[in-house]
Amino acid sequence: MKPINANEASYERFEILGHDALFTCLRIDRKTLPEGLHAYDLRDEDSTGEICELKSHVMVNHWGTVIVKEKIDGADEGIDLDENDYNYLGEEMTLDEFANPAPNMEQIM
């Protein structure tokens, strides 16, 4: 499957390894990411279908892609994950909203 433009995907808020992130089940074309954002792929385990690894690129058993604002150390080589390392937050968010959050009222005052 050909990667898609990052701006054309739909996303869900996600947490991974303590990082605020966006999740999509699609493969994202890294060249289409806004500056300052980083994408990593999630791999699922053959036997359980659960997410088991975060890596810069996954070819086989691609579960989805996460987008974060800070690089995740060790992700280029691959990081083993278990169910305590990530969480779906259940809120849809656009890539633009994630990259350019609106200030809340407390920050303005």
PDB file of C-alpha atoms in Angstrom:
ATOM      1  CA  MET A   1       0.000   0.000   0.000  1.00  0.00           C
ATOM      2  CA  LYS A   2       1.362   3.397  -0.992  1.00  0.00           C
ATOM      3  CA  PRO A   3       1.843   5.877   1.890  1.00  0.00           C
ATOM      4  CA  ILE A   4      -0.632   8.759   1.913  1.00  0.00           C
ATOM      5  CA  ASN A   5      -0.172  12.480   2.433  1.00  0.00           C
ATOM      6  CA  ALA A   6      -0.124  13.214   6.176  1.00  0.00           C
ATOM      7  CA  ASN A   7      -2.684  15.995   5.688  1.00  0.00           C
ATOM      8  CA  GLU A   8      -5.223  13.594   4.146  1.00  0.00           C
ATOM      9  CA  ALA A   9      -5.365  11.097   7.024  1.00  0.00           C
ATOM     10  CA  SER A  10      -7.815  11.066   9.910  1.00  0.00           C
ATOM     11  CA  TYR A  11      -6.264  10.818  13.358  1.00  0.00           C
ATOM     12  CA  GLU A  12      -7.094   9.880  16.920  1.00  0.00           C
ATOM     13  CA  ARG A  13      -5.312  11.322  19.950  1.00  0.00           C
ATOM     14  CA  PHE A  14      -2.917   8.781  21.383  1.00  0.00           C
ATOM     15  CA  GLU A  15      -0.269   8.515  24.084  1.00  0.00           C
ATOM     16  CA  ILE A  16       2.883   6.470  23.584  1.00  0.00           C
ATOM     17  CA  LEU A  17       5.851   6.151  25.918  1.00  0.00           C
ATOM     18  CA  GLY A  18       4.802   9.352  27.692  1.00  0.00           C
ATOM     19  CA  HIS A  19       4.463  11.347  24.454  1.00  0.00           C
ATOM     20  CA  ASP A  20       1.305  13.064  23.251  1.00  0.00           C
ATOM     21  CA  ALA A  21       0.679  11.707  19.758  1.00  0.00           C
ATOM     22  CA  LEU A  22      -1.732  11.176  16.898  1.00  0.00           C
ATOM     23  CA  PHE A  23      -2.582   7.695  15.622  1.00  0.00           C
ATOM     24  CA  THR A  24      -3.762   6.522  12.209  1.00  0.00           C
ATOM     25  CA  CYS A  25      -3.961   2.999  10.843  1.00  0.00           C
ATOM     26  CA  LEU A  26      -2.554   4.268   7.533  1.00  0.00           C
ATOM     27  CA  ARG A  27       1.030   4.499   6.297  1.00  0.00           C
ATOM     28  CA  ILE A  28       2.090   8.149   6.189  1.00  0.00           C
ATOM     29  CA  ASP A  29       4.432   9.626   3.590  1.00  0.00           C
ATOM     30  CA  ARG A  30       7.119  11.152   5.808  1.00  0.00           C
ATOM     31  CA  LYS A  31       7.897  13.838   3.211  1.00  0.00           C
ATOM     32  CA  THR A  32       4.411  15.314   3.752  1.00  0.00           C
ATOM     33  CA  LEU A  33       4.767  15.870   7.520  1.00  0.00           C
ATOM     34  CA  PRO A  34       4.824  19.483   8.697  1.00  0.00           C
ATOM     35  CA  GLU A  35       8.201  20.636   9.981  1.00  0.00           C
ATOM     36  CA  GLY A  36       8.798  19.702  13.615  1.00  0.00           C
ATOM     37  CA  LEU A  37       6.690  16.534  13.585  1.00  0.00           C
ATOM     38  CA  HIS A  38       8.019  12.969  13.534  1.00  0.00           C
ATOM     39  CA  ALA A  39       6.302   9.765  12.420  1.00  0.00           C
ATOM     40  CA  TYR A  40       6.887   6.214  13.631  1.00  0.00           C
ATOM     41  CA  ASP A  41       5.228   2.950  12.698  1.00  0.00           C
ATOM     42  CA  LEU A  42       3.671   0.404  15.035  1.00  0.00           C
ATOM     43  CA  ARG A  43       4.076  -3.325  14.425  1.00  0.00           C
ATOM     44  CA  ASP A  44       1.626  -5.938  15.627  1.00  0.00           C
ATOM     45  CA  GLU A  45       2.520  -9.385  16.867  1.00  0.00           C
ATOM     46  CA  ASP A  46       1.588 -12.306  14.601  1.00  0.00           C
ATOM     47  CA  SER A  47       0.201 -14.521  17.343  1.00  0.00           C
ATOM     48  CA  THR A  48      -1.849 -11.971  19.322  1.00  0.00           C
ATOM     49  CA  GLY A  49      -2.517  -9.056  16.963  1.00  0.00           C
ATOM     50  CA  GLU A  50      -1.416  -6.681  19.746  1.00  0.00           C
ATOM     51  CA  ILE A  51       0.977  -3.769  19.231  1.00  0.00           C
ATOM     52  CA  CYS A  52       4.465  -5.001  20.055  1.00  0.00           C
ATOM     53  CA  GLU A  53       6.993  -2.547  18.567  1.00  0.00           C
ATOM     54  CA  LEU A  54       7.551   1.114  17.693  1.00  0.00           C
ATOM     55  CA  LYS A  55      10.005   1.672  14.851  1.00  0.00           C
ATOM     56  CA  SER A  56      10.926   4.324  12.301  1.00  0.00           C
ATOM     57  CA  HIS A  57       9.508   2.151   9.477  1.00  0.00           C
ATOM     58  CA  VAL A  58       7.643  -1.173   9.549  1.00  0.00           C
ATOM     59  CA  MET A  59       7.218  -3.232   6.398  1.00  0.00           C
ATOM     60  CA  VAL A  60       5.477  -6.371   7.747  1.00  0.00           C
ATOM     61  CA  ASN A  61       2.612  -6.428  10.261  1.00  0.00           C
ATOM     62  CA  HIS A  62       2.053  -2.660  10.092  1.00  0.00           C
ATOM     63  CA  TRP A  63      -0.526  -1.743  12.754  1.00  0.00           C
ATOM     64  CA  GLY A  64      -0.484   2.019  12.208  1.00  0.00           C
ATOM     65  CA  THR A  65       1.503   5.230  12.358  1.00  0.00           C
ATOM     66  CA  VAL A  66       1.948   7.638  15.246  1.00  0.00           C
ATOM     67  CA  ILE A  67       2.974  11.264  14.907  1.00  0.00           C
ATOM     68  CA  VAL A  68       4.756  13.045  17.747  1.00  0.00           C
ATOM     69  CA  LYS A  69       6.343  16.446  18.326  1.00  0.00           C
ATOM     70  CA  GLU A  70       9.591  15.136  19.822  1.00  0.00           C
ATOM     71  CA  LYS A  71      11.843  12.394  18.511  1.00  0.00           C
ATOM     72  CA  ILE A  72      11.585   9.145  20.482  1.00  0.00           C
ATOM     73  CA  ASP A  73      15.007   7.808  21.437  1.00  0.00           C
ATOM     74  CA  GLY A  74      15.598   4.242  20.278  1.00  0.00           C
ATOM     75  CA  ALA A  75      12.768   4.197  17.734  1.00  0.00           C
ATOM     76  CA  ASP A  76      15.143   3.988  14.764  1.00  0.00           C
ATOM     77  CA  GLU A  77      16.337   0.596  16.034  1.00  0.00           C
ATOM     78  CA  GLY A  78      12.930  -0.412  17.383  1.00  0.00           C
ATOM     79  CA  ILE A  79      11.370  -0.289  20.847  1.00  0.00           C
ATOM     80  CA  ASP A  80       9.472  -3.266  22.259  1.00  0.00           C
ATOM     81  CA  LEU A  81       6.059  -2.261  23.604  1.00  0.00           C
ATOM     82  CA  ASP A  82       3.423  -3.760  25.845  1.00  0.00           C
ATOM     83  CA  GLU A  83      -0.121  -2.603  26.588  1.00  0.00           C
ATOM     84  CA  ASN A  84       1.102  -0.249  29.339  1.00  0.00           C
ATOM     85  CA  ASP A  85       3.224   1.776  26.890  1.00  0.00           C
ATOM     86  CA  TYR A  86       0.366   3.295  24.857  1.00  0.00           C
ATOM     87  CA  ASN A  87      -3.219   4.454  25.183  1.00  0.00           C
ATOM     88  CA  TYR A  88      -5.949   5.490  22.771  1.00  0.00           C
ATOM     89  CA  LEU A  89      -7.525   8.725  24.051  1.00  0.00           C
ATOM     90  CA  GLY A  90     -10.704   8.468  21.966  1.00  0.00           C
ATOM     91  CA  GLU A  91     -10.695  11.992  20.578  1.00  0.00           C
ATOM     92  CA  GLU A  92     -10.349  12.840  16.898  1.00  0.00           C
ATOM     93  CA  MET A  93      -7.883  15.598  16.058  1.00  0.00           C
ATOM     94  CA  THR A  94      -6.542  17.029  12.822  1.00  0.00           C
ATOM     95  CA  LEU A  95      -2.861  17.204  12.035  1.00  0.00           C
ATOM     96  CA  ASP A  96      -3.078  21.014  12.034  1.00  0.00           C
ATOM     97  CA  GLU A  97      -4.735  21.090  15.480  1.00  0.00           C
ATOM     98  CA  PHE A  98      -1.966  18.854  16.821  1.00  0.00           C
ATOM     99  CA  ALA A  99       0.869  20.827  15.221  1.00  0.00           C
ATOM    100  CA  ASN A 100      -0.584  24.255  16.106  1.00  0.00           C
ATOM    101  CA  PRO A 101      -2.687  23.963  19.279  1.00  0.00           C
ATOM    102  CA  ALA A 102      -4.881  26.922  20.127  1.00  0.00           C
ATOM    103  CA  PRO A 103      -3.883  28.610  23.399  1.00  0.00           C
ATOM    104  CA  ASN A 104      -6.262  27.973  26.262  1.00  0.00           C
ATOM    105  CA  MET A 105      -7.694  30.855  28.295  1.00  0.00           C
ATOM    106  CA  GLU A 106      -5.266  30.330  31.216  1.00  0.00           C
ATOM    107  CA  GLN A 107      -2.291  30.793  28.878  1.00  0.00           C
ATOM    108  CA  ILE A 108      -3.750  34.041  27.482  1.00  0.00           C
ATOM    109  CA  MET A 109      -4.348  35.689  30.881  1.00  0.00           C
TER     110      MET A 109
END
